[in-house]
PDB file of C-alpha atoms in Angstrom:
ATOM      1  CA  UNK O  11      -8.439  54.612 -64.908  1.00  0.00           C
ATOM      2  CA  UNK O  12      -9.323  53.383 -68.262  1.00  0.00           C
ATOM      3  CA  UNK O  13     -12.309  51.527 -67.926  1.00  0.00           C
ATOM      4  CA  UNK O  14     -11.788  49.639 -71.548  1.00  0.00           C
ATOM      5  CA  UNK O  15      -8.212  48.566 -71.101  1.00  0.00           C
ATOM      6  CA  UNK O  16      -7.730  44.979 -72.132  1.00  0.00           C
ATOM      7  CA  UNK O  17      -5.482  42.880 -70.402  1.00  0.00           C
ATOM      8  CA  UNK O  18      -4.620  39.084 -70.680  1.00  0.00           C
ATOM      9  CA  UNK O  19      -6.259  36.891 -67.937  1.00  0.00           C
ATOM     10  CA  UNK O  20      -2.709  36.338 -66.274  1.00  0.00           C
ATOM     11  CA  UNK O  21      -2.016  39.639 -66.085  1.00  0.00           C
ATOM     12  CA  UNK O  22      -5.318  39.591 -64.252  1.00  0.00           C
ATOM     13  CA  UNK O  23      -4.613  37.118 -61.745  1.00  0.00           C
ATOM     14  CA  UNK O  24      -0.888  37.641 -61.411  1.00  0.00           C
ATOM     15  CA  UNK O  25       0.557  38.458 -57.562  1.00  0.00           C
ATOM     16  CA  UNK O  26      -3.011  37.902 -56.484  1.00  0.00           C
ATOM     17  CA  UNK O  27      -2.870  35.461 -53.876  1.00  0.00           C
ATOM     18  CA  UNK O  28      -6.905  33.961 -54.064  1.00  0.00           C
ATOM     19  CA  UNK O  29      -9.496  34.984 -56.776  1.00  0.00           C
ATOM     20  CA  UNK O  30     -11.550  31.657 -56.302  1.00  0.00           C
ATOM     21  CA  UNK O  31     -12.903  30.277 -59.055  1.00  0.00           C
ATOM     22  CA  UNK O  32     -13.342  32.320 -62.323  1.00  0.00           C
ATOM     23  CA  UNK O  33     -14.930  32.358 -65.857  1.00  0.00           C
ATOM     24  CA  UNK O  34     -13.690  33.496 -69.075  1.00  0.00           C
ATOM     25  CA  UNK O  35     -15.355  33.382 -72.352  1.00  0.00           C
ATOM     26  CA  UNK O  36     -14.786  35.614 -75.561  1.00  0.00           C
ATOM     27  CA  UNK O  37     -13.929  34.771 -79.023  1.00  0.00           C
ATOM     28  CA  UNK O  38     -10.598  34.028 -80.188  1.00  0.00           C
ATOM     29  CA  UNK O  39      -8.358  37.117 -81.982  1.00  0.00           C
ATOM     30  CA  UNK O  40      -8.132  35.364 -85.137  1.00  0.00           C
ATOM     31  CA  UNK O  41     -12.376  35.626 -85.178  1.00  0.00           C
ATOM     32  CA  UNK O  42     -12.635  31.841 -85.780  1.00  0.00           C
ATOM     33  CA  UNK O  43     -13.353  30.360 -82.149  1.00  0.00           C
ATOM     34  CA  UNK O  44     -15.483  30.711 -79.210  1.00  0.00           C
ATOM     35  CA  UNK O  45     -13.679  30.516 -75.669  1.00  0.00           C
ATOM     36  CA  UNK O  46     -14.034  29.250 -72.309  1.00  0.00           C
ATOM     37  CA  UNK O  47     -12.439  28.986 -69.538  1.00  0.00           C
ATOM     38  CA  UNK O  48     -13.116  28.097 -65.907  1.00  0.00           C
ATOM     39  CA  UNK O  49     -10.584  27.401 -63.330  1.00  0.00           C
ATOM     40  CA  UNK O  50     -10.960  26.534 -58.950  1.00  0.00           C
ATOM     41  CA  UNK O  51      -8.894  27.519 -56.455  1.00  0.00           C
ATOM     42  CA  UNK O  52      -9.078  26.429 -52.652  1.00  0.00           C
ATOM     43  CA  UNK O  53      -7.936  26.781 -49.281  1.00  0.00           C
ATOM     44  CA  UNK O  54      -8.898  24.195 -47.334  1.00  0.00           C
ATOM     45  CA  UNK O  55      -7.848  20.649 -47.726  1.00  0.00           C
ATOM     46  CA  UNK O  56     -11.564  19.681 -48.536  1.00  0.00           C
ATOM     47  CA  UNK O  57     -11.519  22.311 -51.561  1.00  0.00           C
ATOM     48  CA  UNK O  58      -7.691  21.077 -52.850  1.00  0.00           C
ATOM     49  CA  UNK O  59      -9.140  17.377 -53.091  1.00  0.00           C
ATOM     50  CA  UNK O  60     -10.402  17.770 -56.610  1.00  0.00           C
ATOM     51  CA  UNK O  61      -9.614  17.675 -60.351  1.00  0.00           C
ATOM     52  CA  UNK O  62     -11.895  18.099 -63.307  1.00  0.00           C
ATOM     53  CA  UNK O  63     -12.763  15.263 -65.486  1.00  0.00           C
ATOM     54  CA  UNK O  64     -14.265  14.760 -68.803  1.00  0.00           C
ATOM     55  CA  UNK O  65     -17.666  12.933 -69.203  1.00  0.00           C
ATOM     56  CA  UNK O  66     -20.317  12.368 -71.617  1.00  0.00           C
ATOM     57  CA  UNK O  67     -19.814  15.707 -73.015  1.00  0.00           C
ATOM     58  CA  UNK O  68     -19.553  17.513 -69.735  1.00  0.00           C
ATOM     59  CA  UNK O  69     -16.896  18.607 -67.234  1.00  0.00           C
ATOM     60  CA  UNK O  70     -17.635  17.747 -63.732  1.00  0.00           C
ATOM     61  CA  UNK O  71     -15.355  18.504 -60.688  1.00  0.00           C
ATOM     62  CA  UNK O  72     -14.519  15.356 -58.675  1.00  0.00           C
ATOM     63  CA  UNK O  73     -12.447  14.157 -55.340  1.00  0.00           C
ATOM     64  CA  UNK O  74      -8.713  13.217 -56.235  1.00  0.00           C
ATOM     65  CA  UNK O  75      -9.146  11.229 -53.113  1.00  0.00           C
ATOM     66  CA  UNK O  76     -12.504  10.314 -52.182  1.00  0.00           C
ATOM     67  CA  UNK O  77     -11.598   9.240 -48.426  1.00  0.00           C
ATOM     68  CA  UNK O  78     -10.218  12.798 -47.614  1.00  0.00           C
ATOM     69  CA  UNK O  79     -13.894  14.368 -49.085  1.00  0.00           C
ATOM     70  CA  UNK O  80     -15.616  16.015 -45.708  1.00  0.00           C
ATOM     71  CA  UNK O  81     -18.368  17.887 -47.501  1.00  0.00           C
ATOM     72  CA  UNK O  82     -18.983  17.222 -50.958  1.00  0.00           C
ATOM     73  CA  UNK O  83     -21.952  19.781 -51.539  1.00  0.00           C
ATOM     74  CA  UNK O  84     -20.335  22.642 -52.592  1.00  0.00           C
ATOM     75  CA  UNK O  85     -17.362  21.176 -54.244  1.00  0.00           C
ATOM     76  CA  UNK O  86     -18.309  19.089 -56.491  1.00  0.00           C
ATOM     77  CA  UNK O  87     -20.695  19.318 -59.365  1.00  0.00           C
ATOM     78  CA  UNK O  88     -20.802  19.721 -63.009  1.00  0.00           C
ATOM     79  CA  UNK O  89     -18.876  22.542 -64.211  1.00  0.00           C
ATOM     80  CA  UNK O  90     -19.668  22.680 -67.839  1.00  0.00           C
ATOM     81  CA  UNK O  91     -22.786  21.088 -69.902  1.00  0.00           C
ATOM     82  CA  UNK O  92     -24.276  21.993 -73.372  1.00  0.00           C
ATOM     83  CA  UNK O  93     -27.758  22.136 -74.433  1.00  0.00           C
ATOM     84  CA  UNK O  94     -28.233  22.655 -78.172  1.00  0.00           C
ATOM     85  CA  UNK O  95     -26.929  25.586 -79.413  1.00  0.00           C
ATOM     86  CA  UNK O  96     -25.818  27.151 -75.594  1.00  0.00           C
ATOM     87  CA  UNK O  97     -22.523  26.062 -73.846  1.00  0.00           C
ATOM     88  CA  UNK O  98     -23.389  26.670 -69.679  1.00  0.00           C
ATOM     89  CA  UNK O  99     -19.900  27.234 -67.441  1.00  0.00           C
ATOM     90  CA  UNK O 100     -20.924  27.886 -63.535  1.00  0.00           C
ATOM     91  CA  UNK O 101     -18.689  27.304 -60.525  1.00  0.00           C
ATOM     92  CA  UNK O 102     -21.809  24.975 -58.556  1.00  0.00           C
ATOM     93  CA  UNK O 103     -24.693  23.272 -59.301  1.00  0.00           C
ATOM     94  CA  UNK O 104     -26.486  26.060 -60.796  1.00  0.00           C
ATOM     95  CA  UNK O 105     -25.296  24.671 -64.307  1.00  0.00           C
ATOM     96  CA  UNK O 106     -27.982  21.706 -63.893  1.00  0.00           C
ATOM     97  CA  UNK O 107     -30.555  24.791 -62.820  1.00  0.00           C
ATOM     98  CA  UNK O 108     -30.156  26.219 -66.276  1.00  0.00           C
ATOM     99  CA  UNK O 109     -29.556  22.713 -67.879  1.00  0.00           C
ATOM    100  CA  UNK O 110     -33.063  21.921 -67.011  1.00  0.00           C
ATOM    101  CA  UNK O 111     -34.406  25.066 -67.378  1.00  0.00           C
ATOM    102  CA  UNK O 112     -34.015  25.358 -71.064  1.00  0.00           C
ATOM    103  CA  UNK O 113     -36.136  22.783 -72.581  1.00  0.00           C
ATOM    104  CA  UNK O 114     -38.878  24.527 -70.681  1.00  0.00           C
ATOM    105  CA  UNK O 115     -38.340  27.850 -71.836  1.00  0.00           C
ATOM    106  CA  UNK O 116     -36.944  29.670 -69.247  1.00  0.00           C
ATOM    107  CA  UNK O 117     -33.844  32.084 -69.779  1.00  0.00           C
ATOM    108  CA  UNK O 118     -30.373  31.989 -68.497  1.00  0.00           C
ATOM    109  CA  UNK O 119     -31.507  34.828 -65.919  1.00  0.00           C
ATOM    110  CA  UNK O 120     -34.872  33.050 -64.967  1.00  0.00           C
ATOM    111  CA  UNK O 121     -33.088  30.224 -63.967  1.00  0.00           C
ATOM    112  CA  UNK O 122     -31.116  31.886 -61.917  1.00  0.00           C
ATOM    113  CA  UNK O 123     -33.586  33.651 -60.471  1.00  0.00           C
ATOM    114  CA  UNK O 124     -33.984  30.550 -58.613  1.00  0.00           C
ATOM    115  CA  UNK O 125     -30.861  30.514 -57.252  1.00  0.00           C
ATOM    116  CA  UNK O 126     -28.398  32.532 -54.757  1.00  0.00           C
ATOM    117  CA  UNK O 127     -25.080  31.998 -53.001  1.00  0.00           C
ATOM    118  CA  UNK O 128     -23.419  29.347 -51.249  1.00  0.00           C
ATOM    119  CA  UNK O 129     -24.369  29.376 -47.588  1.00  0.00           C
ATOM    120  CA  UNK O 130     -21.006  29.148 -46.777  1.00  0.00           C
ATOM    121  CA  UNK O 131     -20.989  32.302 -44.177  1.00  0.00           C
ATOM    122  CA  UNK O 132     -19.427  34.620 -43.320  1.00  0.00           C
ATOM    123  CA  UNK O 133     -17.793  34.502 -47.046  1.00  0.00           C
ATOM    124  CA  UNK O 134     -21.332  33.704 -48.528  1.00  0.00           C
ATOM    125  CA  UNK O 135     -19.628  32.626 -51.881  1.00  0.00           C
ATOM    126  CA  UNK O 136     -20.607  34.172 -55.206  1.00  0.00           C
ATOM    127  CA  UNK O 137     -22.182  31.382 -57.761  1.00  0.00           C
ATOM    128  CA  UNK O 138     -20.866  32.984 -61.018  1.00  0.00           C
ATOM    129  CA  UNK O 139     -22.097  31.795 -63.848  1.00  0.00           C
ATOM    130  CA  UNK O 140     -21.837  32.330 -68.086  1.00  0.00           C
ATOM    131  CA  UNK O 141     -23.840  30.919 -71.355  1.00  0.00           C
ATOM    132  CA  UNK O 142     -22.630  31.049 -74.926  1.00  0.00           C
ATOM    133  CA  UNK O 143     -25.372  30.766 -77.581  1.00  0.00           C
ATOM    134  CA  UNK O 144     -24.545  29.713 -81.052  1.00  0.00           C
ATOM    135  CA  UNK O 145     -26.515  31.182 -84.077  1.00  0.00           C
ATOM    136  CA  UNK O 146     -25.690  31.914 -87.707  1.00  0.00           C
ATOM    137  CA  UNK O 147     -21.713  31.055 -87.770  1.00  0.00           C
ATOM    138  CA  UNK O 148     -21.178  33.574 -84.414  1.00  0.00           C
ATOM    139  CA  UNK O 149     -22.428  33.588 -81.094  1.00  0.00           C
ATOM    140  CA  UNK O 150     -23.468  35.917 -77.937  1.00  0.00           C
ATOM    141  CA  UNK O 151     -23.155  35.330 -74.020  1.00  0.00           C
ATOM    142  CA  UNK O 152     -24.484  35.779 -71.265  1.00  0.00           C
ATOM    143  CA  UNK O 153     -22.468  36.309 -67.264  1.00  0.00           C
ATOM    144  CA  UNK O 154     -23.798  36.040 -64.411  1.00  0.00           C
ATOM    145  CA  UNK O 155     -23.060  36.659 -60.231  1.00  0.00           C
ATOM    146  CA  UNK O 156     -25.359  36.236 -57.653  1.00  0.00           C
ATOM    147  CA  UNK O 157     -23.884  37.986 -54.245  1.00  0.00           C
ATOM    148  CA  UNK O 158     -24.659  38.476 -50.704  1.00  0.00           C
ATOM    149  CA  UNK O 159     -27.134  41.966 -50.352  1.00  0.00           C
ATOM    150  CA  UNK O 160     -24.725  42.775 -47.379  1.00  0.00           C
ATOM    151  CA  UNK O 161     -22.098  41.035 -44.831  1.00  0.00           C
ATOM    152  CA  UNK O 162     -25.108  39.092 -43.009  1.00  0.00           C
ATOM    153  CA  UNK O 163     -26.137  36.932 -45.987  1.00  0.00           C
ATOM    154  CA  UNK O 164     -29.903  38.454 -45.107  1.00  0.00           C
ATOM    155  CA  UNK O 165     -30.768  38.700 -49.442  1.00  0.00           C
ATOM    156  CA  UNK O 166     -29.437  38.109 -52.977  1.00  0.00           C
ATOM    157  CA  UNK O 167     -28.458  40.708 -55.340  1.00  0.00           C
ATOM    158  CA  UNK O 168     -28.525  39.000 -58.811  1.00  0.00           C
ATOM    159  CA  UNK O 169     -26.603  41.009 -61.454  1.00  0.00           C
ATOM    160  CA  UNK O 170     -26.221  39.464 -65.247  1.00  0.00           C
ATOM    161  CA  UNK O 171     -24.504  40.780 -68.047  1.00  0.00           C
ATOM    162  CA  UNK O 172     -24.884  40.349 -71.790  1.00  0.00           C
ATOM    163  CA  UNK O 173     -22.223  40.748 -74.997  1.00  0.00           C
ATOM    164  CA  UNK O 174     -22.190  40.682 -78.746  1.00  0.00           C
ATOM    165  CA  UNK O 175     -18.319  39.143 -79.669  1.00  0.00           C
ATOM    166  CA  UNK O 176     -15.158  40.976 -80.461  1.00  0.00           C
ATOM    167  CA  UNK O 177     -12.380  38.898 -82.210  1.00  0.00           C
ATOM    168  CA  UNK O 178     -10.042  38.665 -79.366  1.00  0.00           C
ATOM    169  CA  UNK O 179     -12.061  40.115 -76.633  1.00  0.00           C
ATOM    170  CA  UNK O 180     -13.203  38.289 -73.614  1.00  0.00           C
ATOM    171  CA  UNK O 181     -14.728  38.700 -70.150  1.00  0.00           C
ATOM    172  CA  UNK O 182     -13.431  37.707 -66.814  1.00  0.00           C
ATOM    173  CA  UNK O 183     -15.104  37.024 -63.727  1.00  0.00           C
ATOM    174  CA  UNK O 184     -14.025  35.884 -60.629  1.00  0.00           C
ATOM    175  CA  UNK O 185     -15.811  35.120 -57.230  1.00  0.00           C
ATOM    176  CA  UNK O 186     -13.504  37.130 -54.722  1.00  0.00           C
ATOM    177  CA  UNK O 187     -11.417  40.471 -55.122  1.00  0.00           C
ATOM    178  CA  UNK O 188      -8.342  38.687 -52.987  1.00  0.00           C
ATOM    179  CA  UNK O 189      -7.711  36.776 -50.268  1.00  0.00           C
ATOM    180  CA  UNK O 190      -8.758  38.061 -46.430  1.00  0.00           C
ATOM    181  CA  UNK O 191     -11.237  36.755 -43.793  1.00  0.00           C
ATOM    182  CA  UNK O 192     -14.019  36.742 -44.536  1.00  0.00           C
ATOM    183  CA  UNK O 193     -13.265  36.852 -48.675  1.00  0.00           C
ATOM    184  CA  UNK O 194     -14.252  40.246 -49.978  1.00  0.00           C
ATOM    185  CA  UNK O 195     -16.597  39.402 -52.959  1.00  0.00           C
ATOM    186  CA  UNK O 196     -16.176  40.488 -56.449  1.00  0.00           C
ATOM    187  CA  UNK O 197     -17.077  43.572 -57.334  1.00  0.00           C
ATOM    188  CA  UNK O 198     -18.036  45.434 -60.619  1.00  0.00           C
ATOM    189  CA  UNK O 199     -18.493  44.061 -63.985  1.00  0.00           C
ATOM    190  CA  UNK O 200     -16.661  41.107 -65.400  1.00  0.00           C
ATOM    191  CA  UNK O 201     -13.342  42.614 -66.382  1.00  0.00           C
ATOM    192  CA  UNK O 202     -12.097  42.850 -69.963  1.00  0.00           C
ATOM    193  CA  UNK O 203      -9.573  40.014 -71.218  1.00  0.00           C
ATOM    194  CA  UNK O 204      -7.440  39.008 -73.987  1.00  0.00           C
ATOM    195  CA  UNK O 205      -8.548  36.181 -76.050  1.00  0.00           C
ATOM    196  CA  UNK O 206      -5.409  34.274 -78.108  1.00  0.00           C
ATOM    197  CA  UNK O 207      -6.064  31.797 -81.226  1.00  0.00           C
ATOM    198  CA  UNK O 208      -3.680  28.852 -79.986  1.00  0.00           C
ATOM    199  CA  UNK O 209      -6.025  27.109 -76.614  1.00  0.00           C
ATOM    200  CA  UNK O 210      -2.229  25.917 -75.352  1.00  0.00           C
ATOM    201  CA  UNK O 211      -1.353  29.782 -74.800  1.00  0.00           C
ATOM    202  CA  UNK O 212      -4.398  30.830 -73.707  1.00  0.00           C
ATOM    203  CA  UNK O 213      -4.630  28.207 -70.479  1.00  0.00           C
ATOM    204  CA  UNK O 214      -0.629  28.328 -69.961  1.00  0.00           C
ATOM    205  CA  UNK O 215      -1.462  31.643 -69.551  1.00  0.00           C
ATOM    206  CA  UNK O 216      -3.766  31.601 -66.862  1.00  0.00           C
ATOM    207  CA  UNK O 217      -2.440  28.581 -65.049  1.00  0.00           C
ATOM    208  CA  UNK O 218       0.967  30.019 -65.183  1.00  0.00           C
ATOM    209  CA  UNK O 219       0.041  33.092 -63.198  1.00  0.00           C
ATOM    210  CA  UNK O 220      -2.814  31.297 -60.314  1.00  0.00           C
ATOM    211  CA  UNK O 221      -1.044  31.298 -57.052  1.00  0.00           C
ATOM    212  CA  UNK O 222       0.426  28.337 -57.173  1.00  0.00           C
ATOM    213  CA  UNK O 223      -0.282  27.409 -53.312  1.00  0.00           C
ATOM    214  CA  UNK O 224      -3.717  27.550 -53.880  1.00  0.00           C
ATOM    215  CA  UNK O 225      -4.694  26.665 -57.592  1.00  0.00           C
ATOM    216  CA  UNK O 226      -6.145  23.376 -58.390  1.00  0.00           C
ATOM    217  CA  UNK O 227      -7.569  22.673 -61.706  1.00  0.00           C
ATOM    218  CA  UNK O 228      -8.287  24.417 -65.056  1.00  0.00           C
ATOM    219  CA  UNK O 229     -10.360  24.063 -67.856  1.00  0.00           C
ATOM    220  CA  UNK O 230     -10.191  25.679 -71.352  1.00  0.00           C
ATOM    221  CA  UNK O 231     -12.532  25.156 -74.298  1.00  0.00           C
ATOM    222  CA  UNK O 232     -12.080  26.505 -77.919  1.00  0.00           C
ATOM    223  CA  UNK O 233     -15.721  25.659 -80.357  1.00  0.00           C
ATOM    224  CA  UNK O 234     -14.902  26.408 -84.167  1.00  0.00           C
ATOM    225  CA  UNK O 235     -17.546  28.987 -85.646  1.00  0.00           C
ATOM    226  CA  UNK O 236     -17.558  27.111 -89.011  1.00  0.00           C
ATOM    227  CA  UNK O 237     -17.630  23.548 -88.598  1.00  0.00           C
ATOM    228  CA  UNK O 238     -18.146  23.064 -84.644  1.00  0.00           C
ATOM    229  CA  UNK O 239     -15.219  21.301 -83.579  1.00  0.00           C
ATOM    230  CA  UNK O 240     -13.642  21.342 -80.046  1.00  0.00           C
ATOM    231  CA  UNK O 241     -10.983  21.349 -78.660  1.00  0.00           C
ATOM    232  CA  UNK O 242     -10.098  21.060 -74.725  1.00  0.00           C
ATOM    233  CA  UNK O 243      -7.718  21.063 -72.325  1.00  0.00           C
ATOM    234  CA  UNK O 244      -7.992  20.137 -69.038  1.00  0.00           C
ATOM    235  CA  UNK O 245      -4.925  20.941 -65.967  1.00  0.00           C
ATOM    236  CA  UNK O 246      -5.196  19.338 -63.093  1.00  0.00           C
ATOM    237  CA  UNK O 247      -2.409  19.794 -59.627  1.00  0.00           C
ATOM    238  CA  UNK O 248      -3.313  16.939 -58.687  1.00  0.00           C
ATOM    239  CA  UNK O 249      -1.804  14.397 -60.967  1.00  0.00           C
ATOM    240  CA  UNK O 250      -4.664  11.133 -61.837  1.00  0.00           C
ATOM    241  CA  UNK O 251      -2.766   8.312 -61.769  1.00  0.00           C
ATOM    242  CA  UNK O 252       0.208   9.465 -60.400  1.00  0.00           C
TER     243      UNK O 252
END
């Protein structure tokens, strides 16, 4: 096993019936951009009611059809938010924990000290969770996963992992290994990715290769190094508007 190869994040997910929801962030291979990504899957109709939308600056997952919603607690939430100079991507509500626990101090890890999985037994979700922060033309991250201690949901094992960047290197984390009742939960560190220059290739890649039964909605995020600009690109299954 070669514990440094480097594949792309389809070649990750490809023949794998459910990962969940996942994270990817790295910097781009021509050393320019930072990258995110963040994309949900679901079985249930509750979970296959959403899409991601764009506002104020943040991504938020929403209903497609708000008379099907049965339990919006754990399915809908902001996704993505910046503060300053750090760029949060979570797969819950955790983001608004370390949202509002920046401006008093507290660190990415601190804040999610606070917090552990979904109650959502006998799977007992992972919340996974990443931070980017900006400095001097470059930037460093931060990923998170907070797990069940064992199969009975009795404590929280809270494991966070921090990188320098690598032009075209990214990490990958997901919130199950595969499909199966209950979900086995990821294991390991967040796995080692491809990052591409062009933001089109880099989420046709991933989207391309979900399961296409059970993915719903992807998100992809490029920030220049130099002057700040974004650009983003949202794919949704279900179609707004038709």
């Amino acid at each position: 096993m070669n514990i440094y190869e480097v594949k792309t994040t389809g070649e990750r997910v490809a023949g794998n019936p459910y990962v969940g929801r996942g994270i990817v962030i790295g910097k781009t291979s021509d050393g320019t951009k930072a990258a995110i990504a963040y994309f949900i899957m679901g079985r249930s109709e509750n979970s296959r009611n959403r899409v991601f939308t764009a506002k104020d600056g943040a991504i938020f997952t929403e209903p497609f059809d708000p008379a099907k919603v049965a339990d919006p607690s754990l399915i809908i939430y902001a996704a993505v938010r910046q503060w300053e100079n750090k760029l949060i991507v979570t797969n819950g509500d955790q983001t608004d924990t370390v949202y509002n626990a920046l401006p008093e101090g507290k660190t990415f890890t601190q804040a999610l000290a606070t917090r552990a999985f979904e109650p959502d037994a006998p799977n007992f979700t992972p919340r996974i969770s990443g931070m980017l922060t900006f400095d001097k033309g470059d930037f460093t991250y931060e990923m998170s996963i907070l797990k069940s201690l064992d199969s009975e949901g009795s404590d929280c094992a809270r494991y966070t992992f921090s990188y320098p960047t690598k032009a075209g290197l990214g990490h990958f984390i997901h919130t199950y290994v595969t499909d199966g009742n209950p979900i086995p939960t990821f294991q390991g560190e967040p796995e080692r990715v491809v990052i591409p220059s062009d933001i089109n290739a880099f989420a046709a890649d991933i989207w391309a290769n979900l399961n296409d039964a059970n993915k719903i909605s992807l998100y992809a995020r490029f920030v220049d190094l130099t002057s700040g600009e974004v650009q983003e690109k949202i794919i949704n299954k279900n179609k707004i508007g038709g």
